[in-house]
XYZ file of N, CA, C and O in Angstrom:
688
model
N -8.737 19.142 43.600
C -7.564 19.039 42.751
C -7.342 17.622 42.217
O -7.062 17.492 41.026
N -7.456 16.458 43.079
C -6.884 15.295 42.674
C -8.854 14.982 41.576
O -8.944 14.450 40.469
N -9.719 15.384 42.193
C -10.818 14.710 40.961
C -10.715 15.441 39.434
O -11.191 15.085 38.356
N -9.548 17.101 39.955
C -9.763 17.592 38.536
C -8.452 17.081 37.251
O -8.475 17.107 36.021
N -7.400 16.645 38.246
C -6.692 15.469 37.864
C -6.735 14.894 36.619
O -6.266 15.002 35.485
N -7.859 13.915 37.619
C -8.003 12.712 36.909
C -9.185 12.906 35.540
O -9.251 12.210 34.527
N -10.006 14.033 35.905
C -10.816 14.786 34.677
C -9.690 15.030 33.149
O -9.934 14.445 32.094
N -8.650 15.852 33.296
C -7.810 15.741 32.570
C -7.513 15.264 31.268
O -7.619 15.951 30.252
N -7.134 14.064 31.306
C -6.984 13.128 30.910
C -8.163 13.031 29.502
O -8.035 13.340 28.317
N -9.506 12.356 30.423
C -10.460 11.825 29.844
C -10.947 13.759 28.642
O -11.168 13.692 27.433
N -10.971 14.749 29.214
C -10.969 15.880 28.471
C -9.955 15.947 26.927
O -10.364 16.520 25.918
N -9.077 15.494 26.981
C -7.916 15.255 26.096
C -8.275 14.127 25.238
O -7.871 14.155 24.076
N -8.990 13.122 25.650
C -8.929 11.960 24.894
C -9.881 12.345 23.168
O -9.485 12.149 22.019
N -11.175 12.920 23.655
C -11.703 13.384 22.360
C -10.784 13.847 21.521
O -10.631 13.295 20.431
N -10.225 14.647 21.795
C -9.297 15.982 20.606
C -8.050 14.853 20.517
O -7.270 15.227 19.641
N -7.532 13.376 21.245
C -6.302 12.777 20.481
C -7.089 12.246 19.289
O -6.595 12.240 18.161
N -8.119 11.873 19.504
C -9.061 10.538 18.858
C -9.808 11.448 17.389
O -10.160 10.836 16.380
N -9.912 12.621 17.505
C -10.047 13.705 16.514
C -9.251 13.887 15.315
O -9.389 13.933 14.093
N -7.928 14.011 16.636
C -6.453 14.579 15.818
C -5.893 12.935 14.914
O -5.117 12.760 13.974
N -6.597 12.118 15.622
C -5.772 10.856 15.044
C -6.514 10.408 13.698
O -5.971 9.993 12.675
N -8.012 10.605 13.958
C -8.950 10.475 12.232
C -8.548 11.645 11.185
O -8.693 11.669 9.963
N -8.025 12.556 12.019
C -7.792 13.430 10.736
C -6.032 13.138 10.262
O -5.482 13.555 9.243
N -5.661 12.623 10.939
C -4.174 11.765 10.588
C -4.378 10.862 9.486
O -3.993 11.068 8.335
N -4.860 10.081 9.803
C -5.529 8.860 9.412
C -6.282 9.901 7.465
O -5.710 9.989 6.378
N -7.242 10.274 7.771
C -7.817 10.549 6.568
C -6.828 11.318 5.628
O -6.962 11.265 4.405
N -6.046 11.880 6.101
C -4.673 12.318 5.229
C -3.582 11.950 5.030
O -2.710 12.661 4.530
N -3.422 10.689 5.411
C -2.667 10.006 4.957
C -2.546 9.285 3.854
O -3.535 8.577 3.671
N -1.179 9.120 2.510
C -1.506 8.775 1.260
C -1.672 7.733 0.485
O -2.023 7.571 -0.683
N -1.201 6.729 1.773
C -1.599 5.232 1.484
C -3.068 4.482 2.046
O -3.912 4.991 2.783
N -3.068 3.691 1.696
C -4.491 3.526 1.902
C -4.166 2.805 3.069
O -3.079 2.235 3.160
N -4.932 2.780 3.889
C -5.402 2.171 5.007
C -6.254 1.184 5.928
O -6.992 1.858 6.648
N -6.393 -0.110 6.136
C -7.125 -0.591 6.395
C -7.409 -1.408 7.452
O -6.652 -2.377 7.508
N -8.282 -1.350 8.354
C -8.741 -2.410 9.407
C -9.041 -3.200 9.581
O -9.762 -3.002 8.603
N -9.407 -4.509 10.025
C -9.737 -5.734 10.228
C -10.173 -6.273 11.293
O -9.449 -6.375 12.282
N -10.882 -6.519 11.281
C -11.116 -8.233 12.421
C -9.904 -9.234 11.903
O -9.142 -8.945 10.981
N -9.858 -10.596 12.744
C -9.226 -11.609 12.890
C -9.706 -11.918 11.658
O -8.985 -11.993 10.663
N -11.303 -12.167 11.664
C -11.669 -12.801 10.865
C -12.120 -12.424 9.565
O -12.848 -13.164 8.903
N -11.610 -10.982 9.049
C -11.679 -10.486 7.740
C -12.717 -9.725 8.081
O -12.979 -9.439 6.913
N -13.544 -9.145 8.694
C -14.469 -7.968 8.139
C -13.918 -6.440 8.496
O -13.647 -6.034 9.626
N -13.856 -5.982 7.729
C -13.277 -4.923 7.784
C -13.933 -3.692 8.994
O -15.119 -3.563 9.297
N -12.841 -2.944 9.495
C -14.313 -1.915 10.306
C -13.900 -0.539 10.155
O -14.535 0.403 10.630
N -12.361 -0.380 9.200
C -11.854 0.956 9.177
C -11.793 1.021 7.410
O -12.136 -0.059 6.928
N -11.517 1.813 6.631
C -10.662 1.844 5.695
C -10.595 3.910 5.862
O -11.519 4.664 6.165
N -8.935 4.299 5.472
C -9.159 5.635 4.889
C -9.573 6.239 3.578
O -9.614 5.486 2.605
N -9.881 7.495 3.434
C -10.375 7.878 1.736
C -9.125 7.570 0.446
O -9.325 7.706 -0.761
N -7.482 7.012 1.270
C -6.959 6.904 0.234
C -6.946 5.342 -0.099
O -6.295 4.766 -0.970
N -7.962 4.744 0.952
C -7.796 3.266 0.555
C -9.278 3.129 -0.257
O -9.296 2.259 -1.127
N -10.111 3.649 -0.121
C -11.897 4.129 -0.581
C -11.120 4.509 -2.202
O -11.559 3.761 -3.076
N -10.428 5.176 -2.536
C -9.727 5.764 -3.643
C -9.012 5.000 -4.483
O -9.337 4.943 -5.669
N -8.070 4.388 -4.057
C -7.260 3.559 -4.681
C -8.013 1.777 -5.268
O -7.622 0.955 -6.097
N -9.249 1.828 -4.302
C -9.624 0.760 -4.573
C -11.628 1.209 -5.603
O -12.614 0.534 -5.899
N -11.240 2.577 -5.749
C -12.414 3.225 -6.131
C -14.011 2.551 -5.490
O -14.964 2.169 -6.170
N -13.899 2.572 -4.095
C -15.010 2.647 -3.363
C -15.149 3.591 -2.629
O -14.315 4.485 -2.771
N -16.147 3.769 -1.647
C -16.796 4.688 -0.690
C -15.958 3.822 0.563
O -15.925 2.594 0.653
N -15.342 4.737 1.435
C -14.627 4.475 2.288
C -16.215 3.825 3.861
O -16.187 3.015 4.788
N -17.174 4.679 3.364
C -18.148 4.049 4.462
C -18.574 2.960 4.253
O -18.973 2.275 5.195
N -18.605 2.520 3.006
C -19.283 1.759 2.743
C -18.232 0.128 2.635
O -18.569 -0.998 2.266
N -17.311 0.496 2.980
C -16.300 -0.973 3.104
C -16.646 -1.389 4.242
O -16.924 -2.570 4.454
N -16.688 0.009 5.587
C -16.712 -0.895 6.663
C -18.219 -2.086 7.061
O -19.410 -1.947 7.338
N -17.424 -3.017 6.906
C -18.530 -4.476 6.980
C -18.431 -5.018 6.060
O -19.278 -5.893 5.881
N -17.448 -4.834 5.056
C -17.126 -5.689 4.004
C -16.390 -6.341 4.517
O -15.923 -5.981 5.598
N -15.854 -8.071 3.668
C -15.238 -8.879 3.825
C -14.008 -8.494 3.037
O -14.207 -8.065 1.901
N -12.502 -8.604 3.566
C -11.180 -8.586 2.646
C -11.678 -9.222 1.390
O -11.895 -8.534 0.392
N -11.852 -10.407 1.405
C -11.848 -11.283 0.615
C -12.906 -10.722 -1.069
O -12.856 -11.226 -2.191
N -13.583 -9.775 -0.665
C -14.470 -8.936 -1.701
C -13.301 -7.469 -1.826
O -13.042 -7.109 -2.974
N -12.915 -7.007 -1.135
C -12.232 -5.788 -1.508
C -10.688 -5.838 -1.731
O -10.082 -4.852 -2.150
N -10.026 -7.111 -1.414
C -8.791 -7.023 -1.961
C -8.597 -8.205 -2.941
O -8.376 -9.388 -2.685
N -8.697 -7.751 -3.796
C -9.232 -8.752 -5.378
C -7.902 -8.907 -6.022
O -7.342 -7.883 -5.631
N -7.043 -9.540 -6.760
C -5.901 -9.380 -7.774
C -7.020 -9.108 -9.026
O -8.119 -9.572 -9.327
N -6.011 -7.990 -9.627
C -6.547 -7.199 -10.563
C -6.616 -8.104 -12.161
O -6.486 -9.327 -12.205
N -6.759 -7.555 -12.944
C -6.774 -8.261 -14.603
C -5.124 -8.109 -15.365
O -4.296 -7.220 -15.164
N -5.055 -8.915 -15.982
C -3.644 -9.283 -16.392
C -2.686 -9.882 -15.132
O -1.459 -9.775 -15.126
N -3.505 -10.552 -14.029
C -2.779 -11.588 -12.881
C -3.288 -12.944 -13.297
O -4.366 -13.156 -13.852
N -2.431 -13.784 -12.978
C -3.218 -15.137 -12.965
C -3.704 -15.346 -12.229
O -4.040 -16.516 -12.413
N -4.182 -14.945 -11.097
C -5.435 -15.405 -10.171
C -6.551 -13.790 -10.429
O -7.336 -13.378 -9.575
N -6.341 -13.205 -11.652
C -7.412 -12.189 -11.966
C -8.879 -12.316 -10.886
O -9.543 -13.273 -11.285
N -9.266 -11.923 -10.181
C -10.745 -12.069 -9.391
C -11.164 -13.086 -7.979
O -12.170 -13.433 -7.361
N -9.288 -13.342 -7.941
C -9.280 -14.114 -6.811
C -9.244 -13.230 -5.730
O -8.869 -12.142 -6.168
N -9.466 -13.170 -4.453
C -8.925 -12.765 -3.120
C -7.616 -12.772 -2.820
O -6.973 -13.815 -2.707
N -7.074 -11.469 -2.651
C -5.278 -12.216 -2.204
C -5.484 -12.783 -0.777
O -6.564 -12.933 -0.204
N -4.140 -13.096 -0.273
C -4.551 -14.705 0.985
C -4.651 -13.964 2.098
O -4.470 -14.609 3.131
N -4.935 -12.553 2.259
C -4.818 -11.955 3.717
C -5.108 -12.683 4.339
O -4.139 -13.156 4.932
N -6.476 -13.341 4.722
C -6.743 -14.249 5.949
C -5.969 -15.174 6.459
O -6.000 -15.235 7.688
N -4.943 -16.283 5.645
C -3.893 -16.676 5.367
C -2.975 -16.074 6.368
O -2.805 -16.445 7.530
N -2.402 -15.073 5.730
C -1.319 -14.051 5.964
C -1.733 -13.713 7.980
O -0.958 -13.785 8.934
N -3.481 -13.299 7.949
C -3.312 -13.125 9.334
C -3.066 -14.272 10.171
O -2.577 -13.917 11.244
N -3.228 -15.528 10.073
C -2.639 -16.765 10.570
C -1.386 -16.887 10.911
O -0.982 -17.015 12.067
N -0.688 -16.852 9.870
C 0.524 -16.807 9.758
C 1.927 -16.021 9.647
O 3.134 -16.209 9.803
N 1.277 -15.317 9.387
C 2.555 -13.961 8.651
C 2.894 -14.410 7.102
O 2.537 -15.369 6.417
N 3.678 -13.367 6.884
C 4.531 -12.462 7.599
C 4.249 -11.440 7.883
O 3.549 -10.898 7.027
N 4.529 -10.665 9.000
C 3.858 -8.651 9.436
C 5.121 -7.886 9.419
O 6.223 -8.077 9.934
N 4.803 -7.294 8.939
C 5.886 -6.153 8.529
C 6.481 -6.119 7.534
O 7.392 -5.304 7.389
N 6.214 -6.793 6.790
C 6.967 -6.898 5.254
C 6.136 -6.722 3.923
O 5.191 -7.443 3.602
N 6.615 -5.681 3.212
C 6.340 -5.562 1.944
C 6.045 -6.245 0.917
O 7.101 -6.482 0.330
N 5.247 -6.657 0.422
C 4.691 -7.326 -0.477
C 4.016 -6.998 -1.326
O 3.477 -5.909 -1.129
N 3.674 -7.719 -2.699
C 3.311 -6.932 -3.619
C 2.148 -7.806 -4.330
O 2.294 -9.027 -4.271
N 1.012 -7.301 -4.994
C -0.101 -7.610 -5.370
C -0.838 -6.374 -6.578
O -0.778 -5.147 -6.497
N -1.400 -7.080 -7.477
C -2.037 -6.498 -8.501
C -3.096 -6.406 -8.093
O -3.668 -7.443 -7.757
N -3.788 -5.088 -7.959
C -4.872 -5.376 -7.297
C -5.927 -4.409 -8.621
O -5.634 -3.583 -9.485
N -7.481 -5.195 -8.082
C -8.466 -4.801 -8.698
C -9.170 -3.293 -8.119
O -8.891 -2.845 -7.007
N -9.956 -2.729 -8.911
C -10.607 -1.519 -8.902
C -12.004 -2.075 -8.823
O -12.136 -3.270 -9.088
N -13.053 -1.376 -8.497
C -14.338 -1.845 -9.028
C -14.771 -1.630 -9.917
O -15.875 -2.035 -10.280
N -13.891 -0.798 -10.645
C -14.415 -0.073 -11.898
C -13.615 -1.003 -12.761
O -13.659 -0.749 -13.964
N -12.972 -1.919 -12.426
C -12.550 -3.286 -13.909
C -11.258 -2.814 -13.755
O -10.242 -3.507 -13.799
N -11.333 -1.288 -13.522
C -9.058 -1.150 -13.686
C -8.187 -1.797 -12.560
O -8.629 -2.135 -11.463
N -6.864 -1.929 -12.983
C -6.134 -2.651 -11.766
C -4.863 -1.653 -11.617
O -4.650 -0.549 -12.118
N -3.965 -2.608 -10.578
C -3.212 -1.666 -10.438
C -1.741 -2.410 -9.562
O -2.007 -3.346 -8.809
N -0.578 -2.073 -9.658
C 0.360 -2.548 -9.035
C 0.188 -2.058 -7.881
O -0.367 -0.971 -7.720
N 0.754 -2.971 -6.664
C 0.639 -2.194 -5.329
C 1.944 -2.875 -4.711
O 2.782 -3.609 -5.235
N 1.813 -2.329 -3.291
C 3.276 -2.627 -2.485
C 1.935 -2.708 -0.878
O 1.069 -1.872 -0.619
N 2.206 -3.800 -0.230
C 1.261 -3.714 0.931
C 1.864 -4.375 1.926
O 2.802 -5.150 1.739
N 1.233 -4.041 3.341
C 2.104 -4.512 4.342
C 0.659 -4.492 5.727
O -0.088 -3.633 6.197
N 0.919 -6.130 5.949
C -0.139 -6.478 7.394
C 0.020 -6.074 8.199
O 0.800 -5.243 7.732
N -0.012 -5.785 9.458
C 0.297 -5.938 11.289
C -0.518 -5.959 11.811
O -1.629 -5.449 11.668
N 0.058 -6.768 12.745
C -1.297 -6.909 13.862
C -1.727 -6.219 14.729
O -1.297 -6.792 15.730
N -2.399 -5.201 15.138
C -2.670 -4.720 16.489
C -3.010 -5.603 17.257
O -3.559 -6.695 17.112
N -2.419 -4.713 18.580
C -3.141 -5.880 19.909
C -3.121 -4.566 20.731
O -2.850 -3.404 20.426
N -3.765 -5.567 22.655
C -3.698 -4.784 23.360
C -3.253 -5.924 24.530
O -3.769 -6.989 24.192
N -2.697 -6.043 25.432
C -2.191 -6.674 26.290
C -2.171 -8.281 25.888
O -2.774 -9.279 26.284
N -1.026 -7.969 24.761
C -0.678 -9.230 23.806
C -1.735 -10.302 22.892
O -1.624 -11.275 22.146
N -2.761 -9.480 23.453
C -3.839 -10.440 22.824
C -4.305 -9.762 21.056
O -4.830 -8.650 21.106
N -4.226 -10.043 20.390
C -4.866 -9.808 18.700
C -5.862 -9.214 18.661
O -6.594 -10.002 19.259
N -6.648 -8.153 18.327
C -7.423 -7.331 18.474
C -8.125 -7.355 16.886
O -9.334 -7.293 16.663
N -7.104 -7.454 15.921
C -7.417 -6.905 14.496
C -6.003 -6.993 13.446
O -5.044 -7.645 13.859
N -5.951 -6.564 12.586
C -5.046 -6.212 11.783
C -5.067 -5.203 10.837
O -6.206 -4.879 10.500
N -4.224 -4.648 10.341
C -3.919 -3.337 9.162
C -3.504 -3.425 8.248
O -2.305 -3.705 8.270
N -4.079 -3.277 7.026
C -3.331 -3.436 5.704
C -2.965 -2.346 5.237
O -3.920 -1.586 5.079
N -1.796 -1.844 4.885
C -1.214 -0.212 4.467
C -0.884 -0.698 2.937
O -0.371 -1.771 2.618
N -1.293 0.323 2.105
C -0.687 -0.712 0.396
C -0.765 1.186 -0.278
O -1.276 2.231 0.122
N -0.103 0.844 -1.225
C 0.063 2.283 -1.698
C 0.209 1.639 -3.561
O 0.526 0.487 -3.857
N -0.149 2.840 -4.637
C -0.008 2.271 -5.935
C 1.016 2.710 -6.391
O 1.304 3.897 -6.239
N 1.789 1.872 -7.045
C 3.089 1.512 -7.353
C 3.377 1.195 -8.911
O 4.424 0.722 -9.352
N 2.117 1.589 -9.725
C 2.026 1.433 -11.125
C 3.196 2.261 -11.750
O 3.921 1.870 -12.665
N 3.262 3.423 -11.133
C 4.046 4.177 -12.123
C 5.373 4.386 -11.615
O 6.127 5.291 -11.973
N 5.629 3.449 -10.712
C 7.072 3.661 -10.260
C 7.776 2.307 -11.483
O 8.778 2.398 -12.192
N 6.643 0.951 -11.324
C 6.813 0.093 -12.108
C 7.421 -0.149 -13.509
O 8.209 -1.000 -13.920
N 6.628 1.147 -14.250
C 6.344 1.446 -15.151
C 7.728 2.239 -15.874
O 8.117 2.261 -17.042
N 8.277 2.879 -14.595
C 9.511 4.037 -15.195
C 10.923 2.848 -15.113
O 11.922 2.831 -15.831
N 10.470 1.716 -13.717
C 11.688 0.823 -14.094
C 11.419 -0.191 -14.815
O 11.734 -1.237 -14.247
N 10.850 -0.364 -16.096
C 10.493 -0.997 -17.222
C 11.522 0.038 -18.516
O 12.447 -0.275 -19.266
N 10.876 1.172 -18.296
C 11.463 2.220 -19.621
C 12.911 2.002 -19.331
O 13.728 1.483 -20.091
N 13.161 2.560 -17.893
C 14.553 2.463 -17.653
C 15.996 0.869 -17.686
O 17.218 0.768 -17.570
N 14.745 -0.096 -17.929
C 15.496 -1.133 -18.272
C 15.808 -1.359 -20.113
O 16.742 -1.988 -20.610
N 14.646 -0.588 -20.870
C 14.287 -0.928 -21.892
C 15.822 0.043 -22.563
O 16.684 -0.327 -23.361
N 15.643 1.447 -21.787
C 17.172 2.077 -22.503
C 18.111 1.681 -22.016
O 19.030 1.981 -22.778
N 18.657 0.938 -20.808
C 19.870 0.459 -20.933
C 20.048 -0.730 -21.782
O 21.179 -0.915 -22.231
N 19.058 -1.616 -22.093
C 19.215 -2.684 -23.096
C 19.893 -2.008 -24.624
O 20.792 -2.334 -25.399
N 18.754 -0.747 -24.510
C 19.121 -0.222 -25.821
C 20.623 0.488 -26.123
O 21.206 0.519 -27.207
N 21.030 0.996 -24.953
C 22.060 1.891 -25.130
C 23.481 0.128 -24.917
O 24.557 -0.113 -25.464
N 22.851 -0.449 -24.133
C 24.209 -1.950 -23.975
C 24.386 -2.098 -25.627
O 25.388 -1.850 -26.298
N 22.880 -2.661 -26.128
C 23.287 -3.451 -27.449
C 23.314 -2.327 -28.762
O 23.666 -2.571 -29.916
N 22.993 -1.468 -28.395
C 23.106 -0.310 -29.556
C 24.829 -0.410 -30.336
O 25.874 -0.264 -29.701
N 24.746 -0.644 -31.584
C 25.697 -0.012 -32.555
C 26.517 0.663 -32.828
O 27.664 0.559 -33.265
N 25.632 1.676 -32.441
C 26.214 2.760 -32.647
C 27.181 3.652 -31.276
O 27.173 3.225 -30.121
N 27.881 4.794 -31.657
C 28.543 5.409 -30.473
C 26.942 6.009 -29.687
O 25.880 5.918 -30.302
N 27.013 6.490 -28.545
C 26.195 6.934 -28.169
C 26.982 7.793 -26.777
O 27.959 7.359 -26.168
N 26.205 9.203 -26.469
C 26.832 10.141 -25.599
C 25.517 10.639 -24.863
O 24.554 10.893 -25.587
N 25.420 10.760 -23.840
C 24.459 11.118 -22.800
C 24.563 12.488 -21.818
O 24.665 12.285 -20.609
N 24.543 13.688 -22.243
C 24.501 14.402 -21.839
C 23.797 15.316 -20.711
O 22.607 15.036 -20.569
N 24.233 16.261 -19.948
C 22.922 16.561 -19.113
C 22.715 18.407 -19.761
O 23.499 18.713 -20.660
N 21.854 19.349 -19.359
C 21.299 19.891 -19.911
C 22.618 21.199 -20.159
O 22.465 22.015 -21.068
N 23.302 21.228 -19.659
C 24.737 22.548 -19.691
C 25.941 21.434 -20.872
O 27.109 21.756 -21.091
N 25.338 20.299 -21.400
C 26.330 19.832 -22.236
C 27.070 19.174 -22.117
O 27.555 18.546 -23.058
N 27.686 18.994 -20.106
C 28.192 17.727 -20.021
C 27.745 16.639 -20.665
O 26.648 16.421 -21.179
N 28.914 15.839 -20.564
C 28.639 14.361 -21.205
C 28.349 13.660 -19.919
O 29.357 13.667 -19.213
N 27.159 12.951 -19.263
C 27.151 12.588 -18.025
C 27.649 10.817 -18.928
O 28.789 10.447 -18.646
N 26.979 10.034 -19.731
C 27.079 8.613 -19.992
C 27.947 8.381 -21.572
O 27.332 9.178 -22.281
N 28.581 7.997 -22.106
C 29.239 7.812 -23.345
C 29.331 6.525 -23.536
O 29.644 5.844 -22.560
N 29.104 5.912 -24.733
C 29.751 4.694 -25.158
C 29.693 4.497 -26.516
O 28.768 4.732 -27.293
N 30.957 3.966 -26.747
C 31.308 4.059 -28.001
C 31.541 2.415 -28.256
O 31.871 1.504 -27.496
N 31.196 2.471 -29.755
C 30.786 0.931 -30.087
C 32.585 0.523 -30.735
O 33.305 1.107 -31.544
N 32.728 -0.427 -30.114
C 34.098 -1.112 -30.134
C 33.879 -2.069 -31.215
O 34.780 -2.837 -31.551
């Protein structure tokens, strides 16, 4: 009883370590692993995706080649400072970067470091970043019509689809 115990355990560990890659591969942000020292040893298919590579083929890449600022940045083809960042921080905070494709396209992102460890000691780090182009993009339009509807002329009435008037303004 007590050796089938301790069998247990180690029986379970395959199917967490299973259940956790298939977590991991379905998840919609991209995902990524690290060494201390930048070589990568994980990425998921939505980070292989977003950065239009082969998710096998990152692991053993350097950050510094796969997280590029994209075109229309002023550091276009630079490395963003992860290595930096793992020095120092900040972890846990959102941050934002234009990042490159390999295919030349770029893209707005939102990304965030942490460190793993295991009995306080640094093991690696994680980069989670998700694309954020088209959230960008709708609060651009949405700034562009309130400019328009502030300085507009004319009366203007904003309705929703049964005819209420949800917004009105009338030019004074």
């Amino acid at each position: 009883p007590v050796a089938q115990a301790a069998e247990e355990p180690l029986k379970a560990r395959p199917v967490a370590l299973q259940q956790a890659a298939q977590i991991l591969a379905a998840a919609a942000n991209g995902i990524v692993a690290a060494t201390p020292d930048g070589v990568i040893t994980f990425a998921n298919p939505a980070a292989a995706d977003l950065l239009n590579r082969d998710a096998g083929a990152m692991v053993g890449l350097r950050l510094e080649r796969a997280f590029v600022y994209g075109s229309g940045h002023p550091d276009a083809g630079k490395p963003l400072p992860l290595l930096a960042q793992f020095k120092a921080g900040p972890f846990y905070t959102e941050q934002e970067g234009h990042l490159a494709r390999t295919d030349g396209a770029s893209f707005e992102s939102i990304y965030v470091v942490a460190p793993y460890a295991e009995n306080r000691e640094v093991h690696g780090y994680v980069i989670t970043f998700r694309d954020i182009t088209l959230r960008r993009r709708s609060e651009a339009e949405l700034r562009l019509a309130a400019a328009v509807f502030e300085h507009s002329p004319e009366a203007l009435i904003v309705a929703d689809a049964k005819g209420r008037v949800k917004i009105g303004r009338a030019h004074v």
